[in-house]
Coordinates of C-alpha atoms in Angstrom, one line a residue:
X1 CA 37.3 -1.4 213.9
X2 CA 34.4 1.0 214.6
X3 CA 31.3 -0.3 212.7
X4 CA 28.4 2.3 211.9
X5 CA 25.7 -1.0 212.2
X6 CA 24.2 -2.2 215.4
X7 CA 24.0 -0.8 218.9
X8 CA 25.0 2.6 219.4
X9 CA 28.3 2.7 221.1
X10 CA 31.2 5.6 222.3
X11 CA 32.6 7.9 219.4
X12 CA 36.1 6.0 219.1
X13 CA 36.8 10.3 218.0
X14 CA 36.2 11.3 221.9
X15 CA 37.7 7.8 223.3
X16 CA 40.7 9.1 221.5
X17 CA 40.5 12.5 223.2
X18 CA 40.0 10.9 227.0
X19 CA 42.9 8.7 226.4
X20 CA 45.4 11.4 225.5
X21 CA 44.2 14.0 228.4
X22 CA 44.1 10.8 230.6
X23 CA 48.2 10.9 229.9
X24 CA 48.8 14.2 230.3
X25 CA 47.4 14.1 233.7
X26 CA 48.8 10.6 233.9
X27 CA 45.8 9.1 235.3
X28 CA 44.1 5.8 235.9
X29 CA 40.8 4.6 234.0
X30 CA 39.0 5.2 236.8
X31 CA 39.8 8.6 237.5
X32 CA 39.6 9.5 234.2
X33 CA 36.4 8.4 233.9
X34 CA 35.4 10.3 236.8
X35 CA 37.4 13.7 235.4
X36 CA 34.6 13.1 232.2
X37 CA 31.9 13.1 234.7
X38 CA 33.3 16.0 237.0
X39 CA 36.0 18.3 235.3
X40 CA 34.0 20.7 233.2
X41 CA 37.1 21.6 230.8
X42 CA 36.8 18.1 229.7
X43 CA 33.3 18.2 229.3
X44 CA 34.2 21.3 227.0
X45 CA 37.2 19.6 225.7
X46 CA 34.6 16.9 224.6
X47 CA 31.8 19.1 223.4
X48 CA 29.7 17.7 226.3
X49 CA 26.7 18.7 228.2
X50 CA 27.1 20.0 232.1
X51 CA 25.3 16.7 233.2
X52 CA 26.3 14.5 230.8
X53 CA 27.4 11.2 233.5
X54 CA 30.4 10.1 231.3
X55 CA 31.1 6.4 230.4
X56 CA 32.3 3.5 232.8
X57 CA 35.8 3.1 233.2
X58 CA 35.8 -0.3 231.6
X59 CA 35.2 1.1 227.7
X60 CA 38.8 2.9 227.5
X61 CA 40.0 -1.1 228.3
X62 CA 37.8 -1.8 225.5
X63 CA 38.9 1.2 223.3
X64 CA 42.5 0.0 224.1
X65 CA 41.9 -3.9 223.3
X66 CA 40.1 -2.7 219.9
X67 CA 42.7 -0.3 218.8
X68 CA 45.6 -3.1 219.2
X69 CA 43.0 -5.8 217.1
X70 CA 42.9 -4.1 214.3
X71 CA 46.6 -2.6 214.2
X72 CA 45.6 1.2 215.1
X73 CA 47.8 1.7 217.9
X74 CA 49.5 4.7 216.0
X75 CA 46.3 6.2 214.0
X76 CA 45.8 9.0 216.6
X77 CA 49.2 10.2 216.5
X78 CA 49.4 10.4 212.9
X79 CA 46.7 12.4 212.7
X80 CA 48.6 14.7 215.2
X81 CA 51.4 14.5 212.8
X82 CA 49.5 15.1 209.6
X83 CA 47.6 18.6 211.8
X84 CA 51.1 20.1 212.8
X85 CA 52.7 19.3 209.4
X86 CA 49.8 21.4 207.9
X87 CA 50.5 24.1 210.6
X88 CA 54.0 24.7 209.7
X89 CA 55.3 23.3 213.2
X90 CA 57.0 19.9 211.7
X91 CA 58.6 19.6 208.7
X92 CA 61.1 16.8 206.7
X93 CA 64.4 18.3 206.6
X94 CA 65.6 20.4 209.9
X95 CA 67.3 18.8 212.4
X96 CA 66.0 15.7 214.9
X97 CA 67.6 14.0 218.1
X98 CA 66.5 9.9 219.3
X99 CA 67.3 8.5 222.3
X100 CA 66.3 5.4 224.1
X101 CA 64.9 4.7 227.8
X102 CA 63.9 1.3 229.4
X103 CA 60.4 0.3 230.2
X104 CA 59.7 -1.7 233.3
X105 CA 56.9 -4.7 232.3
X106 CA 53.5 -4.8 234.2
X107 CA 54.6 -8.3 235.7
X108 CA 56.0 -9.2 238.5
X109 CA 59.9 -10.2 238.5
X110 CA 60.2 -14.0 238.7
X111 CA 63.2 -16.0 239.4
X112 CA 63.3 -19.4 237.5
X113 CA 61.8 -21.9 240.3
X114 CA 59.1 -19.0 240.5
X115 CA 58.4 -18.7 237.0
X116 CA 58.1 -22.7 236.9
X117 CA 55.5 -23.1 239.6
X118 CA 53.1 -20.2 238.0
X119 CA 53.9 -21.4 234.8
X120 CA 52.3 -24.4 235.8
X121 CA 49.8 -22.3 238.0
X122 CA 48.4 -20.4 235.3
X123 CA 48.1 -23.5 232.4
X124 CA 45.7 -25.3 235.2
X125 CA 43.9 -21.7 235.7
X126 CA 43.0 -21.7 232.1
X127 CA 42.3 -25.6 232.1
X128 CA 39.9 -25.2 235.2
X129 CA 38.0 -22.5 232.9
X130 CA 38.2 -24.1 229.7
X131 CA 37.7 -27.7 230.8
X132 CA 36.3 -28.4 234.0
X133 CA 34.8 -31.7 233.4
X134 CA 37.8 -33.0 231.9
X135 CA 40.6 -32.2 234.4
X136 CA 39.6 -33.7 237.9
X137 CA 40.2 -37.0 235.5
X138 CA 43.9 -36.1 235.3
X139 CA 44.9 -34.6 238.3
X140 CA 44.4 -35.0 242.0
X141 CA 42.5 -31.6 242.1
X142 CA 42.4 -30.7 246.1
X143 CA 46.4 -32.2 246.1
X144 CA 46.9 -29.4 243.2
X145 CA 44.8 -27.0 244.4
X146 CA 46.8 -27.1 247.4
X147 CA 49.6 -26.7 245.8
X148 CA 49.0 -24.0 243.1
X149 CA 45.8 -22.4 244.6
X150 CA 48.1 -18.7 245.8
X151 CA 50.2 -17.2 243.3
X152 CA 54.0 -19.0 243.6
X153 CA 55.3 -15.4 244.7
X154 CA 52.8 -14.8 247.5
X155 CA 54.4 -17.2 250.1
X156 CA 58.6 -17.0 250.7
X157 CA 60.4 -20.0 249.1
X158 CA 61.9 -21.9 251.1
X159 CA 65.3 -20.8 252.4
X160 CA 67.0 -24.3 252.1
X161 CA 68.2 -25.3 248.7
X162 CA 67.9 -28.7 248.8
X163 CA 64.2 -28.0 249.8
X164 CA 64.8 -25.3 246.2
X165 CA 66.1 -28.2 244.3
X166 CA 62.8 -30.7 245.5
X167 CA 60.7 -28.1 244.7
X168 CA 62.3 -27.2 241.3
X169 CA 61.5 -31.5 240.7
X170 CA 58.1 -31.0 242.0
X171 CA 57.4 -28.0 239.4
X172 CA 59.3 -29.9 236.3
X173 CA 57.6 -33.0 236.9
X174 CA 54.0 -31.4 237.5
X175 CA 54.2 -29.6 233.9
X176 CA 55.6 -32.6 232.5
X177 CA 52.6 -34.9 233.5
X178 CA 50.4 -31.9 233.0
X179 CA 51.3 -31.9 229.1
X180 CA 51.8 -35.7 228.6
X181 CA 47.6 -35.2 229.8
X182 CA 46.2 -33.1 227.9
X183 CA 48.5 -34.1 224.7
X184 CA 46.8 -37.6 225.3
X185 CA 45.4 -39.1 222.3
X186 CA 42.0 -39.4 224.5
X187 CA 42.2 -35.5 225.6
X188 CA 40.5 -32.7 224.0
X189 CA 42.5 -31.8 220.7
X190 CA 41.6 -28.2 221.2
X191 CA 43.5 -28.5 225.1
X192 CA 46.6 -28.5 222.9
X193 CA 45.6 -25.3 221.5
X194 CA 45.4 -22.7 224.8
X195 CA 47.9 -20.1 225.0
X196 CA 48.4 -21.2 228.5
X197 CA 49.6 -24.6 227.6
X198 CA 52.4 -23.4 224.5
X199 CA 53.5 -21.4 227.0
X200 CA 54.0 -24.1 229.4
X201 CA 54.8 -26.3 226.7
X202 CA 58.3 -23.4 226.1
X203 CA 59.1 -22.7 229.6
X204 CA 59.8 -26.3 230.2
X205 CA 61.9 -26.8 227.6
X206 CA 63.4 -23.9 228.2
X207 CA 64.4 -24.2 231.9
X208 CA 64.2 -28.3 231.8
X209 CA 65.5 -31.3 230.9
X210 CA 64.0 -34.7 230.6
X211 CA 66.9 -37.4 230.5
X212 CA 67.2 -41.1 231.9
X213 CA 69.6 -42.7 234.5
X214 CA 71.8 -45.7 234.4
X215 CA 68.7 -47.8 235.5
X216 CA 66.6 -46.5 232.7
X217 CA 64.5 -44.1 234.8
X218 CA 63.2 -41.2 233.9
X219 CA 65.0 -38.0 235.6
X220 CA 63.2 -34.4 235.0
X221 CA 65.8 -31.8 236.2
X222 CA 66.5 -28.1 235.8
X223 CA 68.5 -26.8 233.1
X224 CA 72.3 -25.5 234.5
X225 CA 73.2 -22.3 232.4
X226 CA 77.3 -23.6 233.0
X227 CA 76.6 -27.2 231.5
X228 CA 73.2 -27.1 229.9
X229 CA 72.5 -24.2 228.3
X230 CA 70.3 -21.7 228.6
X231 CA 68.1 -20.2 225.6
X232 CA 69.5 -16.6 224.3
X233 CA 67.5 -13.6 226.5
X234 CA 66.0 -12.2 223.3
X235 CA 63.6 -15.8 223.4
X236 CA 63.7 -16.6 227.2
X237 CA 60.2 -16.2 228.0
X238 CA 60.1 -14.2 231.8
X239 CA 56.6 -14.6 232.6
X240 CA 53.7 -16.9 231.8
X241 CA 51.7 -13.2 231.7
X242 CA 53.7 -11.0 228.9
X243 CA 55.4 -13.4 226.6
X244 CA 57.1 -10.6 224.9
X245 CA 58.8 -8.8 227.9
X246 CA 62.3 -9.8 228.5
X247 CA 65.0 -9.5 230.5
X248 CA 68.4 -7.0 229.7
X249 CA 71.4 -5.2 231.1
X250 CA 72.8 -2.0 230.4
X251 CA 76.1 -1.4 231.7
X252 CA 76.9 -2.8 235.2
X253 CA 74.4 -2.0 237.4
X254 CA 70.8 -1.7 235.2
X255 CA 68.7 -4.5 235.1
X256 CA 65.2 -4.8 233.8
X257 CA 62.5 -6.8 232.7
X258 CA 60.4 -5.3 230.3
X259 CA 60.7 -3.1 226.9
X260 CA 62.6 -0.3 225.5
X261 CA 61.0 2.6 224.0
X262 CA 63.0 5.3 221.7
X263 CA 61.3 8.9 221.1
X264 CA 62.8 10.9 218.6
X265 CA 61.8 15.0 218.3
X266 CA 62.6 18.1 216.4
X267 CA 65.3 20.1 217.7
X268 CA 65.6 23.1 215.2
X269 CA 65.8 27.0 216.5
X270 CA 63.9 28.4 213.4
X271 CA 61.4 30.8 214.2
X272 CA 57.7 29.9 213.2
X273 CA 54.3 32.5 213.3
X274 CA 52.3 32.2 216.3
X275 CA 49.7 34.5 215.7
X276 CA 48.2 33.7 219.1
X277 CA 51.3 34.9 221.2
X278 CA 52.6 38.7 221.8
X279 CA 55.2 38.6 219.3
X280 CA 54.5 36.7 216.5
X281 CA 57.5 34.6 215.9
X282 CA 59.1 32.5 217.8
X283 CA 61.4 29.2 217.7
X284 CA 58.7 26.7 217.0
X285 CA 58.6 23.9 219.9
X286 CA 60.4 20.8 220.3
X287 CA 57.7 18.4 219.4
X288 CA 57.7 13.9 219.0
X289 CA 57.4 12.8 215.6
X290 CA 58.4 9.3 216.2
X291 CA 57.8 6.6 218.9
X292 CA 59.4 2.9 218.4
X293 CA 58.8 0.3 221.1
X294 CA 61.2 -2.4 220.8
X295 CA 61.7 -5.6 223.1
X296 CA 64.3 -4.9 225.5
X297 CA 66.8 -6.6 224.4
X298 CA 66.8 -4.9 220.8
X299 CA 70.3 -2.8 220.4
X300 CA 69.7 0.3 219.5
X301 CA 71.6 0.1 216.4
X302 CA 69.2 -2.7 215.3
X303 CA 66.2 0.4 215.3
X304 CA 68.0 3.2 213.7
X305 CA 67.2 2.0 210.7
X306 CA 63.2 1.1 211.3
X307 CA 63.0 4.6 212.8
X308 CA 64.2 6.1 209.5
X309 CA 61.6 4.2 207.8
X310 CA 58.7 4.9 210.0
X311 CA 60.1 8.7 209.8
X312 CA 60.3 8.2 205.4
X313 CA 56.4 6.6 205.9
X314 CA 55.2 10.0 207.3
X315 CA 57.7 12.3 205.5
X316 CA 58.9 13.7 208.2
X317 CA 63.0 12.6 207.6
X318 CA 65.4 14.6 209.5
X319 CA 68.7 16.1 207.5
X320 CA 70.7 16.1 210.2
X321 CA 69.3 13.1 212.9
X322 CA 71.4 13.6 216.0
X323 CA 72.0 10.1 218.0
X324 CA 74.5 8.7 220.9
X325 CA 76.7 6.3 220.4
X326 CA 74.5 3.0 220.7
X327 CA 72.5 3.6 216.9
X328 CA 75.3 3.7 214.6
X329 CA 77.5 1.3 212.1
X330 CA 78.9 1.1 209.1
X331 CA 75.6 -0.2 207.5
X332 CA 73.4 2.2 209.7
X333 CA 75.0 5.1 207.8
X334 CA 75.2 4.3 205.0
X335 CA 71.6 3.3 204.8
X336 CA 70.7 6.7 206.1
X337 CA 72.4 8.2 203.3
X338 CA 70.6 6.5 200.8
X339 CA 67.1 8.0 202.8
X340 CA 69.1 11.3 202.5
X341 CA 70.1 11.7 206.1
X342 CA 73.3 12.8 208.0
X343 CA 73.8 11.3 211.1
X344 CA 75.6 13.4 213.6
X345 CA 76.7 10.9 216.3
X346 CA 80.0 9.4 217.3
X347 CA 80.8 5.9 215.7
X348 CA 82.7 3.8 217.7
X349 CA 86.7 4.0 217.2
X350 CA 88.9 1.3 215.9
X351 CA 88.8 -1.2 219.4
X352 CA 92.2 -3.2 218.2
X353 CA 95.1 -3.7 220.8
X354 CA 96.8 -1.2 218.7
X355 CA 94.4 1.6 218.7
X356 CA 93.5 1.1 222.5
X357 CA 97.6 1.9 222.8
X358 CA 97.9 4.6 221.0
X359 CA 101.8 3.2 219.7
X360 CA 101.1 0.6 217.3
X361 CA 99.8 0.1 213.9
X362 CA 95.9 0.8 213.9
X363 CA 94.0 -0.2 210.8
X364 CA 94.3 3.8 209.7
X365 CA 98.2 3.1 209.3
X366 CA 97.0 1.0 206.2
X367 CA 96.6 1.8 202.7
X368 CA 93.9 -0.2 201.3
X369 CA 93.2 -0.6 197.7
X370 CA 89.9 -1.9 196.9
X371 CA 90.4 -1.8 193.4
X372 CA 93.4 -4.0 193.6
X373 CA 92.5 -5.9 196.4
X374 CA 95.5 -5.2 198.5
X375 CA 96.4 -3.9 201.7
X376 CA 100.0 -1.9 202.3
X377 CA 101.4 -1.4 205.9
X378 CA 103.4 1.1 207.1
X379 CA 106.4 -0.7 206.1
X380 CA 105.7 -0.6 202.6
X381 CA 104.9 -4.7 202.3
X382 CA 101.4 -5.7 201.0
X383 CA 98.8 -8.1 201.6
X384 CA 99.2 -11.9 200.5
X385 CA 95.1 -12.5 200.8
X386 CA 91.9 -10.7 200.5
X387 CA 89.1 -12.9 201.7
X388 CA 84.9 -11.7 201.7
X389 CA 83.6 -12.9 204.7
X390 CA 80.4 -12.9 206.8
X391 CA 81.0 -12.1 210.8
X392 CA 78.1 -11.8 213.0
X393 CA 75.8 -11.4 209.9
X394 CA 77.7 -8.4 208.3
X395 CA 79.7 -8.6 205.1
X396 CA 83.4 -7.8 205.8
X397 CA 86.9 -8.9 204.6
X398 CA 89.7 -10.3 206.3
X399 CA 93.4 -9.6 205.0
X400 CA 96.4 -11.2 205.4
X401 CA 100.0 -11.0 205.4
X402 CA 102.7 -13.9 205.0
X403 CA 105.1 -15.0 208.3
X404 CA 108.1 -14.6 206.4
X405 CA 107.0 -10.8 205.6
X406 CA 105.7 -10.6 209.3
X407 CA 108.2 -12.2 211.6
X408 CA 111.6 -10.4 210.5
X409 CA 109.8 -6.8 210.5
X410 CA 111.7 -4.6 212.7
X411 CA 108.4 -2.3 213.5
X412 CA 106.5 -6.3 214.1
X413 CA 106.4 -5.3 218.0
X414 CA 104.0 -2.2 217.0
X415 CA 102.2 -4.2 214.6
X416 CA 100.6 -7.1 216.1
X417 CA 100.5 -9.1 219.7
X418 CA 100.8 -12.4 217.9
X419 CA 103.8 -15.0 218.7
X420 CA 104.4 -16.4 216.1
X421 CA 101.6 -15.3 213.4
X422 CA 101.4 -12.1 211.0
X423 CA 99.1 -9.5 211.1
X424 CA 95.5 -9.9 210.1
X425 CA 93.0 -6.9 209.2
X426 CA 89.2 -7.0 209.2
X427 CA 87.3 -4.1 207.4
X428 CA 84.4 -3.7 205.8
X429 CA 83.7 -3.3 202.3
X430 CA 84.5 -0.3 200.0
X431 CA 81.0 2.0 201.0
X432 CA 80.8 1.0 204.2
X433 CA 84.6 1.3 205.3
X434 CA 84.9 4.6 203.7
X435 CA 81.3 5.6 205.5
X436 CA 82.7 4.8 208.7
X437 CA 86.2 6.4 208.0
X438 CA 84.7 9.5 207.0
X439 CA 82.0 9.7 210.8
X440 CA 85.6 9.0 212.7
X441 CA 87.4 11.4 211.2
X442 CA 84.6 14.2 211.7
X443 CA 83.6 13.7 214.7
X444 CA 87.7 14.5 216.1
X445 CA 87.1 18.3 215.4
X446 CA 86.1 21.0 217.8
X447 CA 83.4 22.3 215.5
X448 CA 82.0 18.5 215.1
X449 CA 81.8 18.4 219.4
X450 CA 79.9 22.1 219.2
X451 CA 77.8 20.7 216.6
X452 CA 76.8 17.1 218.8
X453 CA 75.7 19.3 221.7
X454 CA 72.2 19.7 220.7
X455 CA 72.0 15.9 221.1
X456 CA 71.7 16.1 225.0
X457 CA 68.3 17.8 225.1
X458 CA 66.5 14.9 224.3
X459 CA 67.3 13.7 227.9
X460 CA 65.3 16.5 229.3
X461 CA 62.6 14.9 226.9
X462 CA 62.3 12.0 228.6
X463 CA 62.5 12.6 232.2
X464 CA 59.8 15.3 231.1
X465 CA 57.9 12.3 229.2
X466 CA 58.5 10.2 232.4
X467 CA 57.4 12.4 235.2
X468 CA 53.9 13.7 233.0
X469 CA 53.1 9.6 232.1
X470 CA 55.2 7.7 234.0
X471 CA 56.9 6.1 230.2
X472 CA 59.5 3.8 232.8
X473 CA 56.5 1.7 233.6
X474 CA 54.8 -0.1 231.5
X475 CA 50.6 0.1 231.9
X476 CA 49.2 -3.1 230.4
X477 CA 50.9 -6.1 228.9
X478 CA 52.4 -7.4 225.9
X479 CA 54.4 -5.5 223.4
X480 CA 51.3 -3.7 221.3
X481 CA 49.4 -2.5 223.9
X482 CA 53.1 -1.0 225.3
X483 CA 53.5 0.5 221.7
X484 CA 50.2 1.9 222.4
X485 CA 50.8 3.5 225.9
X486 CA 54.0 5.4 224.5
X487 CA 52.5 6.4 221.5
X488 CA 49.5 8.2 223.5
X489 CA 52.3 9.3 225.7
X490 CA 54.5 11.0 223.2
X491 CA 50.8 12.9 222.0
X492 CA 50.2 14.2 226.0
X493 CA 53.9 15.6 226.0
X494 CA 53.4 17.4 222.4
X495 CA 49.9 19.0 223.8
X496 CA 51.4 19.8 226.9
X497 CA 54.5 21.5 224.8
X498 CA 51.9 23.3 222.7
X499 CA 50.4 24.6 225.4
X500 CA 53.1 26.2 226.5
X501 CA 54.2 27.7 223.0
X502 CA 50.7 28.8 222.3
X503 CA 50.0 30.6 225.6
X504 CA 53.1 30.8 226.9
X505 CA 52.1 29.2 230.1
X506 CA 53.8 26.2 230.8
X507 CA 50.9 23.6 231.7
X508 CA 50.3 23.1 235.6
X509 CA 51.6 19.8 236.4
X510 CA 51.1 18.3 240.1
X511 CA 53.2 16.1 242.0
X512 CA 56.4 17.5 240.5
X513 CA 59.0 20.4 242.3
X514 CA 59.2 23.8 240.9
X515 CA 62.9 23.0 239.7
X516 CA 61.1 20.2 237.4
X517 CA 59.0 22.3 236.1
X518 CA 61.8 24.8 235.2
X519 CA 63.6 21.9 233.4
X520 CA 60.0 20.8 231.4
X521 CA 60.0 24.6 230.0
X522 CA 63.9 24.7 228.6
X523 CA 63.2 21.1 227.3
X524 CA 60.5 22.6 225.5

């Protein structure tokens, strides 16, 4: 990434260094180009002379675009992790904690007739660079320019919707002629090939539909999410910009376009030698060892898994790995045990009519014999079929019992909501049923509750994360350079925490109240 030929050029080493104090003190490019020019504990920092000017704000762009090229978005931080391993301040085994956050994109929220019109905006922007000769033979130019010369959001949309629904033609119709031209067999080939244009290309097809009428004609009209369907939200594409930002919900009242990031950090009280601090020995601090940045409308239970990996890759697994309720499943901990890892987090109970009651029959009523491949309900009757099954991509099995055992059961009332039917069980298979048995069944004792506490301190650890580097929003666009920004984030928090344990001073922090700052040190 860094070649040793040619012009002389920035250490990548001390780009590095900028970067990470340029997120501690959450700062723009700019002003922490001018902190290298002015602040002289950077210049120390950096090994730099008094009047050494400092670079232009533009390389740490450059730096940035690099690292992403050649897939070192994470190299800095594991460096960090490989010093504090050899320091004795992170270790595999111990305890860790992993929760999630959302991360607002660096676009601008569109609505669908928005995103059509700068769709279409910003596929002639690139034609107008790319090809200027050969577009003012397609288009109308001034009509087009007229029409897509300000950004779609920078004028209100008209408050009628049938003027909506003329515009919304006028947008479909424009990208369709737009693409029937330049995928002309007498356009450019390499038209075909922009970024710009496969975008356009999906966000038609996505929000449009091309059909004909009873005379034949052709009618371009919006897709209706009730009657036409709409593509899933994991694929939707929410800005001709960021293709990989999305749109998601959480609960009833969070919406967000953007990304989801997941930090996970060491949570154990053992004491560790500071030779630097009165004392000696001291719990050693909370520090990140893992950042995953995930699209945001991932699950969480899809990453526990990839975090256990990327935690195995730097040997750094947890024994215990405390998590809320959102990262775990059957499978989830299961495959955690195979890495050796216990996760301490509620799994979600039995959700059956008859568990929600608390009167019926739940699945835990049932004896089930895997060996035999039958199933025995309170009532002493067994199972008449035991069928392997695949639901919403898991493995699980599906048991049966006969009507004639079913319907003149006295208890049937407690056993199943069904009319006229019997009573149907889905579990999973022998591992992962007794995996998940075994989480429910802990997690129902006092000691269990006590234990799960620790869990909640990794919310101080990101409103911490947020208010030193502003995690919520993202910086630049497109999923790797997001990766990048909380990756360089999680490294500011972990020097600003080992400042603190090392001088036992928290770090001044601006712009935050002295009550923050209170809550920065527990966290710590």
């Amino acid at each position: 990434a860094f070649g040793v030929r040619g012009a002389p050029a920035e250490s990548p080493g001390a780009l590095a260094l900028v970067t990470a104090l340029q997120y501690t003190e959450n700062l723009t490019d700019r002003q922490a180009a001018q902190m290298l020019a002015r602040a002289i504990d950077w210049k120390y920092a950096l090994g730099l002379e008094l009047t050494d000017p400092g670079f232009d704000a533009s390389v740490l762009s450059k730096f940035r675009t690099r690292l992403v090229e050649h897939g070192l978005e994470e190299q800095v931080f594991t460096r960090m992790l490989a010093v504090l391993t050899g320091k004795g301040l992170i270790a595999a085994g111990g305890r860790q904690r992993t929760d999630s956050t959302h991360v607002i994109s660096a676009v601008r929220d569109l609505n669908r007739l928005e995103l059509a019109g700068e769709s279409v905006r910003a596929c002639l922007e690139a034609l107008s660079v790319a090809a200027p000769g050969w577009l003012p033979t397609v288009i109308d130019v001034g009509e087009w320019a007229y029409r897509y010369g300000p950004r779609i959001d920078s004028w209100r949309l008209p408050a009628s919707q049938a003027k909506r629904d003329r515009l919304t033609q006028v947008y479909g119709a424009d990208a369709v002629a737009l693409l029937r031209a330049v995928f002309a067999a007498e356009a450019p080939v390499w038209l075909a090939e922009l970024p710009a244009v496969q975008t356009l290309r999906t966000v038609l097809v996505q929000n449009y539909l091309i059909t004909t009428d009873g005379r034949g004609r052709e009618v371009i009209r919006r897709r209706e999410a009730d009657t036409d369907g709409l593509p899933p939200a994991r694929a939707r594409i929410t800005s001709p910009y960021d293709l990989d930002t999305r749109w998601a919900a959480k609960g009833d009242d969070l919406f967000w376009n953007g990304y989801k990031v997941h930090l996970s950090e060491t949570c154990d009280t053992d004491a560790v030698t500071n030779t630097t601090a009165p004392g000696g020995h001291r719990p050693a601090p909370n520090l990140i060892v893992n950042v995953a940045t995930t699209a945001a409308t991932v699950p969480d239970v899809k990453t526990t898994t990839a975090i256990h990996q990327q935690l195995h890759s730097h040997n750094l697994l947890p024994a215990e790995h405390y998590l809320d309720s959102g990262y775990p499943s059957a499978e989830t901990i299961t495959t955690a045990q195979a890495f050796g890892v216990t996760l301490v987090t509620p799994a979600l109970l039995d959700q059956s009519a008859q568990a929600r009651a608390g009167t019926g029959y739940d699945k835990t009523a049932f004896t089930i014999d895997f060996d035999t491949r039958q199933v025995t309900c309170p009532q002493g009757h067994t199972s008449s079929s035991w069928s392997p099954a695949t639901q919403r991509g898991a493995e699980v099995i599906v048991v049966g019992f006969t009507r004639t055992t079913c319907r003149p059961c006295p208890a049937r009332a407690l056993c199943t909501t069904a009319k006229r039917g019997s009573r149907m069980l889905t579990f999973y298979p022998r591992d992962l049923h007794h995996a998940l048995s075994t989480a429910r069944t802990q997690q129902t004792s006092q000691d269990w509750a006590d234990k799960y506490k620790l869990r909640a301190g990794v919310e101080a650890t990101i409103n911490q994360t947020l208010d030193i580097t502003g995690i919520r929003h993202a910086r630049y666009r497109g999923l790797a350079k997001t990766r990048l920004q909380h990756v360089f984030s999680a490294i500011a928090l972990n020097l600003a925490r080992l400042h603190t344990w090392w001088t036992e001073h928290p770090l001044p922090t601006a712009r935050i109240s002295h009550l923050q700052r209170l809550d920065h040190a527990l966290a710590a």
